[in-house]
Amino acid sequence: QWLNNDYLGADFLAIHVDGNTILKVQLKAGPTICKKYFNCKGLYMAFMDHIGNRYLIEHEMLKKVFEEHTNLLQGKKWLRDGIAFTDRPSKKLIAALEPYKL
C-alpha cells in the first residue's frame, strides 16, 4: 500500500497475505541509513545494489551492518547531514547484506 506522505518514515506498507503482518518500508536507490529514521521503530529499508540484487532490512540492523562493515559513519555526509549512503557497495558490505537479499 503506497502512502501519500511518509508515515513514520515509510513510503509504503507491505502487508502479508495473512493480513496480520505489516511492515513499514522506506524505498531507497541503494543501502542508506538516516538519523531522521532513528525514532521510527520497525522501519525497513528496501533497496537494490549496483548489480540488481534487492534487499529488505530493518533500519536499525542496517545501521549495525554499516558500523561493522563500512567507514561510511565517519564520512562528512553522515557527520554533517545524518545520511550514510553508497551506490556501489563493497564486496564486504554485499556479503554482510546477503541474509537480507530477496
Coordinates of C-alpha atoms in Angstrom, one line a residue:
Q1 CA 0.0 0.0 0.0
W2 CA 1.7 3.2 -1.2
L3 CA 1.4 6.2 1.2
N4 CA 0.8 9.8 0.0
N5 CA 3.1 11.1 2.7
D6 CA 5.8 9.4 4.7
Y7 CA 4.1 7.7 7.6
L8 CA 6.6 7.1 10.5
G9 CA 9.3 7.2 7.9
A10 CA 7.6 4.7 5.5
D11 CA 6.9 5.2 1.8
F12 CA 4.7 2.2 1.7
L13 CA 3.2 -0.6 3.9
A14 CA 4.0 -4.2 2.9
I15 CA 1.1 -6.5 4.0
H16 CA 1.5 -10.2 4.2
V17 CA -1.2 -12.3 2.6
D18 CA -2.3 -13.4 6.1
G19 CA -3.3 -9.8 6.6
N20 CA -1.7 -9.7 10.1
T21 CA 1.9 -8.9 9.2
I22 CA 2.5 -5.3 8.2
L23 CA 5.9 -3.8 7.5
K24 CA 6.7 -0.1 7.2
V25 CA 9.1 0.3 4.3
Q26 CA 11.2 3.1 3.1
L27 CA 12.4 2.7 -0.5
K28 CA 15.9 3.8 -1.4
A29 CA 18.2 3.6 -4.5
G30 CA 20.9 1.9 -2.5
P31 CA 21.9 1.0 1.1
T32 CA 21.0 4.1 3.1
I33 CA 20.7 5.0 6.8
C34 CA 19.4 8.3 8.1
K35 CA 19.4 9.8 11.6
K36 CA 15.9 11.1 11.0
Y37 CA 14.7 7.4 11.0
F38 CA 16.2 6.5 14.4
N39 CA 12.9 7.1 16.1
C40 CA 10.9 5.2 13.5
K41 CA 10.8 1.8 15.2
G42 CA 10.2 -1.2 13.0
L43 CA 11.1 0.7 9.8
Y44 CA 12.5 -1.4 7.0
M45 CA 14.7 -0.2 4.2
A46 CA 14.2 -1.7 0.7
F47 CA 16.9 -1.1 -2.0
M48 CA 18.9 -2.5 -4.8
D49 CA 22.6 -2.8 -5.2
H50 CA 24.5 -1.8 -8.3
I51 CA 24.2 -5.3 -9.8
G52 CA 20.4 -5.5 -9.3
N53 CA 20.1 -7.6 -6.1
R54 CA 17.2 -6.5 -4.0
Y55 CA 17.3 -6.2 -0.2
L56 CA 14.9 -5.7 2.7
I57 CA 16.4 -4.9 6.1
E58 CA 15.3 -3.2 9.3
H59 CA 16.9 0.3 9.5
E60 CA 18.4 -0.4 12.9
M61 CA 20.0 -3.6 11.6
L62 CA 21.3 -1.8 8.5
K63 CA 22.9 0.8 10.9
K64 CA 24.7 -2.1 12.7
V65 CA 25.9 -3.5 9.3
F66 CA 27.2 -0.1 8.3
E67 CA 29.0 0.2 11.6
E68 CA 30.7 -3.2 11.3
H69 CA 31.4 -3.4 7.6
T70 CA 31.9 0.2 6.3
N71 CA 33.6 3.5 7.2
L72 CA 30.5 5.5 6.0
L73 CA 29.7 6.7 9.5
Q74 CA 32.9 8.6 9.6
G75 CA 32.2 10.5 6.4
K76 CA 31.3 14.1 6.0
K77 CA 27.8 13.4 4.8
W78 CA 26.9 11.4 7.9
L79 CA 28.6 13.8 10.3
R80 CA 27.1 16.9 8.6
D81 CA 23.7 15.7 7.3
G82 CA 23.0 12.5 9.2
I83 CA 22.8 10.4 6.0
A84 CA 25.0 7.5 5.0
F85 CA 24.6 6.0 1.5
T86 CA 26.5 4.1 -1.1
D87 CA 25.5 3.4 -4.7
R88 CA 28.4 0.9 -5.1
P89 CA 28.6 -1.2 -2.0
S90 CA 31.9 -3.0 -1.4
K91 CA 32.1 -6.8 -1.6
K92 CA 32.4 -6.8 2.2
L93 CA 29.1 -4.9 2.5
I94 CA 27.4 -7.1 -0.1
A95 CA 28.5 -10.2 1.8
A96 CA 27.1 -8.7 5.1
L97 CA 23.8 -8.0 3.4
E98 CA 23.4 -11.5 2.0
P99 CA 20.9 -12.6 4.7
Y100 CA 18.6 -9.7 3.7
K101 CA 18.6 -10.4 0.0
L102 CA 15.2 -11.1 -1.5

